[in-house]
PDB file of C-alpha atoms in Angstrom:
ATOM      1  CA  MET A1410      19.413  33.789 -28.357  1.00  0.00           C
ATOM      2  CA  LYS A1411      18.243  33.842 -24.621  1.00  0.00           C
ATOM      3  CA  THR A1412      16.120  31.185 -22.959  1.00  0.00           C
ATOM      4  CA  HIS A1413      13.612  32.196 -20.490  1.00  0.00           C
ATOM      5  CA  LYS A1414      13.581  31.220 -17.090  1.00  0.00           C
ATOM      6  CA  PRO A1415      10.022  30.569 -15.695  1.00  0.00           C
ATOM      7  CA  ASN A1416       9.394  31.249 -11.743  1.00  0.00           C
ATOM      8  CA  LYS A1417      11.693  33.670 -11.527  1.00  0.00           C
ATOM      9  CA  GLY A1418      11.612  36.785  -8.281  1.00  0.00           C
ATOM     10  CA  TRP A1419       8.595  35.954  -5.927  1.00  0.00           C
ATOM     11  CA  ARG A1420       6.890  33.743  -8.061  1.00  0.00           C
ATOM     12  CA  ASN A1421       9.913  31.103  -7.166  1.00  0.00           C
ATOM     13  CA  THR A1422      10.359  31.963  -3.748  1.00  0.00           C
ATOM     14  CA  LEU A1423       6.418  31.154  -3.530  1.00  0.00           C
ATOM     15  CA  HIS A1424       7.018  28.007  -5.453  1.00  0.00           C
ATOM     16  CA  GLU A1425       9.792  26.776  -3.184  1.00  0.00           C
ATOM     17  CA  ILE A1426       7.817  27.622  -0.158  1.00  0.00           C
ATOM     18  CA  ILE A1427       4.107  26.568  -1.316  1.00  0.00           C
ATOM     19  CA  TYR A1428       5.085  22.871  -2.995  1.00  0.00           C
ATOM     20  CA  GLY A1429       8.989  22.515  -2.119  1.00  0.00           C
ATOM     21  CA  THR A1430      10.531  20.623   1.423  1.00  0.00           C
ATOM     22  CA  HIS A1431      13.755  21.169   1.411  1.00  0.00           C
ATOM     23  CA  THR A1432      13.284  24.651   2.598  1.00  0.00           C
ATOM     24  CA  PRO A1433      12.632  25.705   6.553  1.00  0.00           C
ATOM     25  CA  ALA A1434       9.495  27.700   5.274  1.00  0.00           C
ATOM     26  CA  GLY A1435       8.639  25.432   2.759  1.00  0.00           C
ATOM     27  CA  LYS A1436       8.448  22.768   5.605  1.00  0.00           C
ATOM     28  CA  LEU A1437       6.643  25.220   8.070  1.00  0.00           C
ATOM     29  CA  PHE A1438       4.413  25.912   5.294  1.00  0.00           C
ATOM     30  CA  ASP A1439       3.284  22.136   5.126  1.00  0.00           C
ATOM     31  CA  VAL A1440       3.123  21.480   8.873  1.00  0.00           C
ATOM     32  CA  VAL A1441       0.834  24.508   9.204  1.00  0.00           C
ATOM     33  CA  LEU A1442      -1.515  23.319   6.052  1.00  0.00           C
ATOM     34  CA  LEU A1443      -1.699  19.847   8.163  1.00  0.00           C
ATOM     35  CA  VAL A1444      -2.577  21.086  11.092  1.00  0.00           C
ATOM     36  CA  LEU A1445      -5.408  22.888   9.634  1.00  0.00           C
ATOM     37  CA  ILE A1446      -6.668  20.655   7.573  1.00  0.00           C
ATOM     38  CA  VAL A1447      -6.605  18.243  10.915  1.00  0.00           C
ATOM     39  CA  PHE A1448      -8.624  21.012  12.914  1.00  0.00           C
ATOM     40  CA  SER A1449     -10.953  21.520  10.146  1.00  0.00           C
ATOM     41  CA  VAL A1450     -11.945  17.704   9.495  1.00  0.00           C
ATOM     42  CA  VAL A1451     -12.489  17.865  13.733  1.00  0.00           C
ATOM     43  CA  ILE A1452     -14.511  20.835  13.069  1.00  0.00           C
ATOM     44  CA  VAL A1453     -16.766  19.331  11.007  1.00  0.00           C
ATOM     45  CA  MET A1454     -17.251  16.286  12.393  1.00  0.00           C
ATOM     46  CA  LEU A1455     -18.171  18.144  16.245  1.00  0.00           C
ATOM     47  CA  GLU A1456     -20.695  19.970  13.919  1.00  0.00           C
ATOM     48  CA  SER A1457     -22.528  17.394  12.812  1.00  0.00           C
ATOM     49  CA  ILE A1458     -23.642  16.705  16.390  1.00  0.00           C
ATOM     50  CA  PRO A1459     -26.821  17.855  17.422  1.00  0.00           C
ATOM     51  CA  ARG A1460     -26.366  18.840  20.870  1.00  0.00           C
ATOM     52  CA  LEU A1461     -22.656  20.657  20.045  1.00  0.00           C
ATOM     53  CA  ASP A1462     -23.921  22.053  17.088  1.00  0.00           C
ATOM     54  CA  ALA A1463     -27.089  23.575  19.087  1.00  0.00           C
ATOM     55  CA  LYS A1464     -24.361  25.161  21.393  1.00  0.00           C
ATOM     56  CA  TYR A1465     -21.408  26.189  19.409  1.00  0.00           C
ATOM     57  CA  HIS A1466     -22.859  26.779  16.001  1.00  0.00           C
ATOM     58  CA  THR A1467     -21.831  30.077  15.748  1.00  0.00           C
ATOM     59  CA  PHE A1468     -18.115  29.250  16.142  1.00  0.00           C
ATOM     60  CA  PHE A1469     -18.427  26.000  13.920  1.00  0.00           C
ATOM     61  CA  ASN A1470     -19.613  28.115  11.520  1.00  0.00           C
ATOM     62  CA  VAL A1471     -17.041  31.231  11.710  1.00  0.00           C
ATOM     63  CA  THR A1472     -14.608  28.739  11.999  1.00  0.00           C
ATOM     64  CA  GLU A1473     -15.120  27.043   9.258  1.00  0.00           C
ATOM     65  CA  TRP A1474     -15.651  30.049   7.437  1.00  0.00           C
ATOM     66  CA  ILE A1475     -11.780  31.198   8.007  1.00  0.00           C
ATOM     67  CA  VAL A1476     -10.778  27.889   6.803  1.00  0.00           C
ATOM     68  CA  THR A1477     -12.232  27.737   3.651  1.00  0.00           C
ATOM     69  CA  ILE A1478     -10.594  31.023   2.866  1.00  0.00           C
ATOM     70  CA  LEU A1479      -7.506  30.124   3.997  1.00  0.00           C
ATOM     71  CA  PHE A1480      -7.719  26.994   1.577  1.00  0.00           C
ATOM     72  CA  SER A1481      -9.048  29.358  -1.085  1.00  0.00           C
ATOM     73  CA  ILE A1482      -6.255  31.802  -1.071  1.00  0.00           C
ATOM     74  CA  GLU A1483      -3.670  28.818  -0.788  1.00  0.00           C
ATOM     75  CA  TYR A1484      -5.359  26.939  -3.533  1.00  0.00           C
ATOM     76  CA  ILE A1485      -4.748  30.453  -5.987  1.00  0.00           C
ATOM     77  CA  LEU A1486      -1.589  31.138  -5.101  1.00  0.00           C
ATOM     78  CA  ARG A1487      -0.706  27.304  -5.663  1.00  0.00           C
ATOM     79  CA  ILE A1488      -1.681  27.979  -9.763  1.00  0.00           C
ATOM     80  CA  ILE A1489      -0.092  31.411  -9.498  1.00  0.00           C
ATOM     81  CA  CYS A1490       3.147  30.212  -9.052  1.00  0.00           C
ATOM     82  CA  ILE A1491       3.575  27.523 -11.331  1.00  0.00           C
ATOM     83  CA  ASN A1492       4.357  27.989 -14.901  1.00  0.00           C
ATOM     84  CA  LYS A1493       1.518  25.593 -16.010  1.00  0.00           C
ATOM     85  CA  PRO A1494      -1.690  25.722 -14.428  1.00  0.00           C
ATOM     86  CA  LYS A1495      -3.748  22.766 -16.005  1.00  0.00           C
ATOM     87  CA  LYS A1496      -1.065  20.357 -14.651  1.00  0.00           C
ATOM     88  CA  TYR A1497      -1.983  21.438 -11.389  1.00  0.00           C
ATOM     89  CA  ILE A1498      -5.403  21.766 -11.332  1.00  0.00           C
ATOM     90  CA  PHE A1499      -6.457  18.443 -12.999  1.00  0.00           C
ATOM     91  CA  SER A1500      -3.992  16.363 -11.169  1.00  0.00           C
ATOM     92  CA  PHE A1501      -4.921  14.315  -8.140  1.00  0.00           C
ATOM     93  CA  PHE A1502      -3.990  17.016  -5.575  1.00  0.00           C
ATOM     94  CA  GLY A1503      -5.340  19.344  -7.394  1.00  0.00           C
ATOM     95  CA  LEU A1504      -8.914  17.934  -7.595  1.00  0.00           C
ATOM     96  CA  ILE A1505      -8.784  17.266  -3.619  1.00  0.00           C
ATOM     97  CA  ASP A1506      -7.722  20.557  -2.934  1.00  0.00           C
ATOM     98  CA  LEU A1507     -11.028  22.273  -4.994  1.00  0.00           C
ATOM     99  CA  LEU A1508     -13.247  20.316  -3.125  1.00  0.00           C
ATOM    100  CA  SER A1509     -12.357  21.089   0.137  1.00  0.00           C
ATOM    101  CA  THR A1510     -12.944  24.839  -0.816  1.00  0.00           C
ATOM    102  CA  ILE A1511     -16.116  24.364  -2.576  1.00  0.00           C
ATOM    103  CA  PRO A1512     -18.282  22.788   0.066  1.00  0.00           C
ATOM    104  CA  LYS A1513     -18.986  25.541   2.184  1.00  0.00           C
ATOM    105  CA  TYR A1514     -19.730  27.913  -0.713  1.00  0.00           C
ATOM    106  CA  LEU A1515     -22.562  25.173  -2.034  1.00  0.00           C
ATOM    107  CA  SER A1516     -23.797  25.548   1.746  1.00  0.00           C
ATOM    108  CA  PHE A1517     -25.927  28.877   0.189  1.00  0.00           C
ATOM    109  CA  PHE A1518     -27.704  26.399  -1.860  1.00  0.00           C
ATOM    110  CA  VAL A1519     -27.323  23.054  -0.848  1.00  0.00           C
ATOM    111  CA  VAL A1520     -28.468  21.900   2.913  1.00  0.00           C
ATOM    112  CA  GLY A1521     -25.702  19.949   4.341  1.00  0.00           C
ATOM    113  CA  SER A1522     -23.079  20.080   1.981  1.00  0.00           C
ATOM    114  CA  GLN A1523     -21.140  21.583   3.947  1.00  0.00           C
ATOM    115  CA  TYR A1524     -20.032  18.004   5.619  1.00  0.00           C
ATOM    116  CA  ILE A1525     -18.536  17.085   2.578  1.00  0.00           C
ATOM    117  CA  THR A1526     -15.537  19.109   3.637  1.00  0.00           C
ATOM    118  CA  ALA A1527     -14.505  16.111   6.237  1.00  0.00           C
ATOM    119  CA  PHE A1528     -12.893  14.537   2.558  1.00  0.00           C
ATOM    120  CA  ARG A1529     -10.513  17.324   3.415  1.00  0.00           C
ATOM    121  CA  ALA A1530      -8.937  14.206   5.175  1.00  0.00           C
ATOM    122  CA  LEU A1531      -7.369  13.171   1.998  1.00  0.00           C
ATOM    123  CA  ARG A1532      -5.270  16.621   1.501  1.00  0.00           C
ATOM    124  CA  LEU A1533      -3.605  14.660   4.870  1.00  0.00           C
ATOM    125  CA  LEU A1534      -1.556  12.440   1.909  1.00  0.00           C
ATOM    126  CA  ARG A1535       0.618  15.255   1.977  1.00  0.00           C
ATOM    127  CA  VAL A1536       2.434  13.642   4.947  1.00  0.00           C
ATOM    128  CA  PHE A1537       4.644  12.359   2.806  1.00  0.00           C
ATOM    129  CA  ARG A1538       6.376  15.614   1.621  1.00  0.00           C
ATOM    130  CA  ILE A1539       6.837  16.132   5.210  1.00  0.00           C
ATOM    131  CA  LEU A1540       8.063  13.157   6.256  1.00  0.00           C
ATOM    132  CA  LYS A1541      10.416  12.407   3.453  1.00  0.00           C
ATOM    133  CA  LEU A1542       8.634   9.948   2.496  1.00  0.00           C
ATOM    134  CA  VAL A1543       7.912  10.440  -1.682  1.00  0.00           C
ATOM    135  CA  ARG A1544       9.837   6.832  -1.910  1.00  0.00           C
ATOM    136  CA  PHE A1545       6.516   5.563  -1.172  1.00  0.00           C
ATOM    137  CA  VAL A1546       4.768   7.657  -4.054  1.00  0.00           C
ATOM    138  CA  GLY A1547       6.933   6.044  -5.994  1.00  0.00           C
ATOM    139  CA  GLU A1548       6.574   2.817  -4.655  1.00  0.00           C
ATOM    140  CA  SER A1549       2.479   3.021  -5.282  1.00  0.00           C
ATOM    141  CA  ASN A1550       2.858   3.843  -8.708  1.00  0.00           C
ATOM    142  CA  ASN A1551       4.630   0.872  -9.334  1.00  0.00           C
ATOM    143  CA  LEU A1552       1.462  -0.517  -7.547  1.00  0.00           C
ATOM    144  CA  VAL A1553      -0.730   0.899  -9.976  1.00  0.00           C
ATOM    145  CA  ARG A1554       1.386  -0.269 -12.767  1.00  0.00           C
ATOM    146  CA  SER A1555       1.119  -3.730 -11.677  1.00  0.00           C
ATOM    147  CA  LEU A1556      -2.706  -3.852 -10.847  1.00  0.00           C
ATOM    148  CA  LYS A1557      -2.919  -2.498 -14.386  1.00  0.00           C
ATOM    149  CA  ALA A1558      -0.351  -5.027 -15.579  1.00  0.00           C
ATOM    150  CA  SER A1559      -2.376  -7.661 -13.766  1.00  0.00           C
ATOM    151  CA  ARG A1560      -5.786  -6.584 -14.635  1.00  0.00           C
ATOM    152  CA  THR A1561      -6.042  -9.457 -17.039  1.00  0.00           C
ATOM    153  CA  LYS A1562      -5.310 -12.508 -14.968  1.00  0.00           C
ATOM    154  CA  ILE A1563      -7.212 -10.740 -12.036  1.00  0.00           C
ATOM    155  CA  PHE A1564     -10.566 -10.455 -14.537  1.00  0.00           C
ATOM    156  CA  VAL A1565     -10.484 -13.889 -16.099  1.00  0.00           C
ATOM    157  CA  PHE A1566     -10.238 -15.534 -12.254  1.00  0.00           C
ATOM    158  CA  VAL A1567     -13.007 -12.943 -10.955  1.00  0.00           C
ATOM    159  CA  PHE A1568     -14.743 -14.458 -13.912  1.00  0.00           C
ATOM    160  CA  PHE A1569     -14.002 -18.082 -13.022  1.00  0.00           C
ATOM    161  CA  VAL A1570     -15.174 -17.714  -9.373  1.00  0.00           C
ATOM    162  CA  LEU A1571     -18.190 -16.024 -10.293  1.00  0.00           C
ATOM    163  CA  ILE A1572     -18.845 -19.239 -12.197  1.00  0.00           C
ATOM    164  CA  ILE A1573     -18.471 -21.385  -9.234  1.00  0.00           C
ATOM    165  CA  SER A1574     -20.765 -19.543  -7.107  1.00  0.00           C
ATOM    166  CA  VAL A1575     -23.363 -19.894  -9.477  1.00  0.00           C
ATOM    167  CA  LEU A1576     -22.949 -23.720  -9.677  1.00  0.00           C
ATOM    168  CA  LEU A1577     -22.763 -23.789  -6.010  1.00  0.00           C
ATOM    169  CA  GLY A1578     -24.756 -21.746  -5.155  1.00  0.00           C
ATOM    170  CA  THR A1579     -27.173 -23.916  -7.484  1.00  0.00           C
ATOM    171  CA  ILE A1580     -26.260 -26.932  -5.692  1.00  0.00           C
ATOM    172  CA  MET A1581     -27.434 -25.172  -2.608  1.00  0.00           C
ATOM    173  CA  TYR A1582     -30.826 -24.468  -3.309  1.00  0.00           C
ATOM    174  CA  LEU A1583     -31.189 -28.061  -4.446  1.00  0.00           C
ATOM    175  CA  VAL A1584     -30.093 -29.450  -1.117  1.00  0.00           C
ATOM    176  CA  GLU A1585     -31.251 -27.065   1.001  1.00  0.00           C
ATOM    177  CA  GLY A1586     -34.285 -25.596  -0.776  1.00  0.00           C
ATOM    178  CA  PRO A1587     -36.507 -22.900   0.377  1.00  0.00           C
ATOM    179  CA  GLY A1588     -37.723 -24.651   3.639  1.00  0.00           C
ATOM    180  CA  HIS A1589     -34.047 -24.097   5.091  1.00  0.00           C
ATOM    181  CA  GLY A1590     -33.923 -20.213   4.040  1.00  0.00           C
ATOM    182  CA  PHE A1591     -32.377 -21.014   0.476  1.00  0.00           C
ATOM    183  CA  ALA A1592     -35.479 -19.136  -1.448  1.00  0.00           C
ATOM    184  CA  SER A1593     -33.779 -19.215  -4.605  1.00  0.00           C
ATOM    185  CA  ILE A1594     -31.023 -20.164  -7.071  1.00  0.00           C
ATOM    186  CA  PRO A1595     -30.111 -15.633  -6.594  1.00  0.00           C
ATOM    187  CA  HIS A1596     -30.529 -15.974  -3.103  1.00  0.00           C
ATOM    188  CA  SER A1597     -28.189 -19.147  -2.891  1.00  0.00           C
ATOM    189  CA  VAL A1598     -25.866 -17.826  -4.718  1.00  0.00           C
ATOM    190  CA  TYR A1599     -25.855 -14.327  -2.643  1.00  0.00           C
ATOM    191  CA  TRP A1600     -25.193 -16.911   0.518  1.00  0.00           C
ATOM    192  CA  THR A1601     -22.156 -19.006  -1.672  1.00  0.00           C
ATOM    193  CA  ILE A1602     -20.438 -15.332  -2.464  1.00  0.00           C
ATOM    194  CA  VAL A1603     -20.863 -14.452   0.770  1.00  0.00           C
ATOM    195  CA  THR A1604     -19.855 -17.775   2.079  1.00  0.00           C
ATOM    196  CA  LEU A1605     -17.083 -17.407  -0.282  1.00  0.00           C
ATOM    197  CA  THR A1606     -15.498 -14.322   0.806  1.00  0.00           C
ATOM    198  CA  THR A1607     -15.337 -15.411   4.252  1.00  0.00           C
ATOM    199  CA  VAL A1608     -17.984 -13.265   5.572  1.00  0.00           C
ATOM    200  CA  GLY A1609     -20.264 -14.956   6.899  1.00  0.00           C
ATOM    201  CA  TYR A1610     -23.476 -12.818   7.744  1.00  0.00           C
ATOM    202  CA  GLY A1611     -24.755 -15.715   8.925  1.00  0.00           C
ATOM    203  CA  ASP A1612     -28.532 -14.959   7.901  1.00  0.00           C
ATOM    204  CA  ILE A1613     -28.730 -18.346   5.856  1.00  0.00           C
ATOM    205  CA  SER A1614     -26.960 -21.288   6.930  1.00  0.00           C
ATOM    206  CA  PRO A1615     -27.192 -24.868   5.705  1.00  0.00           C
ATOM    207  CA  GLU A1616     -29.145 -27.249   8.351  1.00  0.00           C
ATOM    208  CA  THR A1617     -28.424 -30.393   6.435  1.00  0.00           C
ATOM    209  CA  ALA A1618     -25.272 -32.570   6.427  1.00  0.00           C
ATOM    210  CA  LEU A1619     -24.356 -32.803   2.673  1.00  0.00           C
ATOM    211  CA  GLY A1620     -25.373 -29.066   2.796  1.00  0.00           C
ATOM    212  CA  GLN A1621     -22.852 -27.988   5.772  1.00  0.00           C
ATOM    213  CA  PHE A1622     -20.323 -30.156   3.896  1.00  0.00           C
ATOM    214  CA  ILE A1623     -20.429 -28.256   1.085  1.00  0.00           C
ATOM    215  CA  ALA A1624     -20.614 -25.139   2.983  1.00  0.00           C
ATOM    216  CA  THR A1625     -17.081 -26.035   4.348  1.00  0.00           C
ATOM    217  CA  LEU A1626     -15.719 -26.890   1.128  1.00  0.00           C
ATOM    218  CA  ILE A1627     -16.948 -23.250   0.329  1.00  0.00           C
ATOM    219  CA  MET A1628     -15.309 -21.260   3.302  1.00  0.00           C
ATOM    220  CA  ILE A1629     -12.084 -23.531   2.127  1.00  0.00           C
ATOM    221  CA  ILE A1630     -12.149 -22.035  -1.082  1.00  0.00           C
ATOM    222  CA  GLY A1631     -12.417 -18.731   0.029  1.00  0.00           C
ATOM    223  CA  TYR A1632      -8.870 -18.881   1.251  1.00  0.00           C
ATOM    224  CA  GLY A1633      -7.546 -19.789  -2.177  1.00  0.00           C
ATOM    225  CA  VAL A1634      -9.336 -16.850  -3.387  1.00  0.00           C
ATOM    226  CA  ILE A1635      -7.471 -14.004  -0.938  1.00  0.00           C
ATOM    227  CA  ALA A1636      -4.962 -15.770  -1.984  1.00  0.00           C
ATOM    228  CA  VAL A1637      -4.379 -16.247  -5.968  1.00  0.00           C
ATOM    229  CA  PRO A1638      -5.320 -12.433  -6.477  1.00  0.00           C
ATOM    230  CA  THR A1639      -2.623 -11.205  -3.850  1.00  0.00           C
ATOM    231  CA  GLY A1640      -0.271 -13.597  -5.897  1.00  0.00           C
ATOM    232  CA  ILE A1641      -0.529 -12.420  -9.057  1.00  0.00           C
ATOM    233  CA  VAL A1642      -0.215  -8.855  -8.207  1.00  0.00           C
ATOM    234  CA  SER A1643       2.980  -9.567  -5.996  1.00  0.00           C
ATOM    235  CA  ALA A1644       4.768 -11.418  -8.919  1.00  0.00           C
ATOM    236  CA  GLU A1645       3.635  -8.601 -11.223  1.00  0.00           C
ATOM    237  CA  TYR A1646       5.090  -5.914  -8.538  1.00  0.00           C
ATOM    238  CA  ALA A1647       8.592  -7.754  -7.942  1.00  0.00           C
ATOM    239  CA  SER A1648       9.582  -7.653 -11.978  1.00  0.00           C
ATOM    240  CA  LYS A1649       8.373  -4.089 -12.027  1.00  0.00           C
ATOM    241  CA  LEU A1650      10.327  -2.856  -8.778  1.00  0.00           C
ATOM    242  CA  ASP A1651      12.558  -0.104  -9.490  1.00  0.00           C
ATOM    243  CA  LYS A1652      16.157  -0.754  -7.982  1.00  0.00           C
ATOM    244  CA  ASP A1653      17.424   2.651  -7.946  1.00  0.00           C
ATOM    245  CA  LYS A1654      15.909   4.235  -4.702  1.00  0.00           C
ATOM    246  CA  THR A1655      17.407   7.815  -4.953  1.00  0.00           C
ATOM    247  CA  GLN A1656      15.120  10.467  -3.632  1.00  0.00           C
ATOM    248  CA  GLY A1657      14.340  13.886  -4.531  1.00  0.00           C
ATOM    249  CA  GLU A1658      14.428  15.027  -1.143  1.00  0.00           C
ATOM    250  CA  GLY A1659      11.356  17.442  -1.260  1.00  0.00           C
ATOM    251  CA  LEU A1660      11.771  18.455  -4.752  1.00  0.00           C
ATOM    252  CA  SER A1661       8.836  19.513  -6.925  1.00  0.00           C
ATOM    253  CA  CYS A1662       9.035  20.782 -10.857  1.00  0.00           C
ATOM    254  CA  SER A1663       8.213  24.492 -11.319  1.00  0.00           C
ATOM    255  CA  ASP A1664       6.125  23.680 -13.906  1.00  0.00           C
ATOM    256  CA  CYS A1665       3.030  21.697 -12.853  1.00  0.00           C
ATOM    257  CA  GLY A1666       4.163  21.382  -9.272  1.00  0.00           C
ATOM    258  CA  ALA A1667       4.611  16.974  -9.116  1.00  0.00           C
ATOM    259  CA  ASP A1668       6.879  15.347  -6.877  1.00  0.00           C
ATOM    260  CA  ILE A1669      10.270  15.055  -7.665  1.00  0.00           C
ATOM    261  CA  ILE A1670      11.226  11.196  -6.683  1.00  0.00           C
ATOM    262  CA  ARG A1671      14.199  10.354  -8.076  1.00  0.00           C
ATOM    263  CA  SER A1672      16.868  12.858  -7.356  1.00  0.00           C
ATOM    264  CA  ASP A1673      19.059  12.033 -10.381  1.00  0.00           C
ATOM    265  CA  ALA A1674      15.790  12.890 -12.786  1.00  0.00           C
ATOM    266  CA  GLN A1675      16.380  15.233 -15.707  1.00  0.00           C
ATOM    267  CA  TYR A1676      12.890  15.589 -16.805  1.00  0.00           C
ATOM    268  CA  CYS A1677       9.546  15.899 -14.920  1.00  0.00           C
ATOM    269  CA  ARG A1678       7.623  12.260 -14.757  1.00  0.00           C
ATOM    270  CA  LYS A1679       4.245  14.324 -15.206  1.00  0.00           C
ATOM    271  CA  CYS A1680       4.879  16.997 -17.870  1.00  0.00           C
ATOM    272  CA  GLY A1681       8.102  16.726 -19.058  1.00  0.00           C
ATOM    273  CA  HIS A1682       9.984  19.885 -18.247  1.00  0.00           C
ATOM    274  CA  LYS A1683      13.364  19.971 -17.771  1.00  0.00           C
ATOM    275  CA  LEU A1684      14.162  19.814 -13.957  1.00  0.00           C
ATOM    276  CA  SER A1685      17.642  21.840 -14.838  1.00  0.00           C
ATOM    277  CA  ASP A1686      19.774  23.345 -16.991  1.00  0.00           C
ATOM    278  CA  ASP A1687      22.860  21.141 -17.226  1.00  0.00           C
TER     279      ASP A1687
END
């Protein structure tokens, strides 16, 4: 029985150019793509300046339409050259690529929607592929897993901080009172949270000696508030760190377009597609 091998001929070549960085054509495609992304974001930013828009509105509009059409063609080609388009369409980059094309079309119906194209800057994340930094994708996956594993501990800690903020805010209301800006308990709790997070807007400040002493304690506690969740996530991250650092050198899955993190991988980490016939 003959096995079907996907992406033969022009589709395979197109896939290597668009999704891969291990060929000169693939690298050139990604570099040109990044230049276009930066250029389009700069155009959108300049267009938002009334003085420049009044003078160069036609240039900005035509240029933005040209870039939008190019991105639309690229988006369609990305869908055509993979076997499972839904995997790409509903992936992070797939959604970003789609959102980078539709704002200009929406400008026909919603005034000012073209400025949303500034979100194209998110597409610059593809620079990780060009600069052979795919390993950082794996590191980010470890970080996400660590955050998920730590979510219960972090929730308990944040809940405890909220309780402390309510208690200290109530105490500050009793100590300072409305005469010193602490008009109500919710207002005092707001001040406590702002002080605890070391932001310190300065719109309210204690004036009594006891209030200033309590404020000092809250600011000191604030340093602990920063350190504790960081330590929780760091410990979880260290326990899940993958020791294998082998990389896929710009390769990607031919079915869904996902980056290949490990060069010795046999199956795609996203869709489970077999990567080789060995």
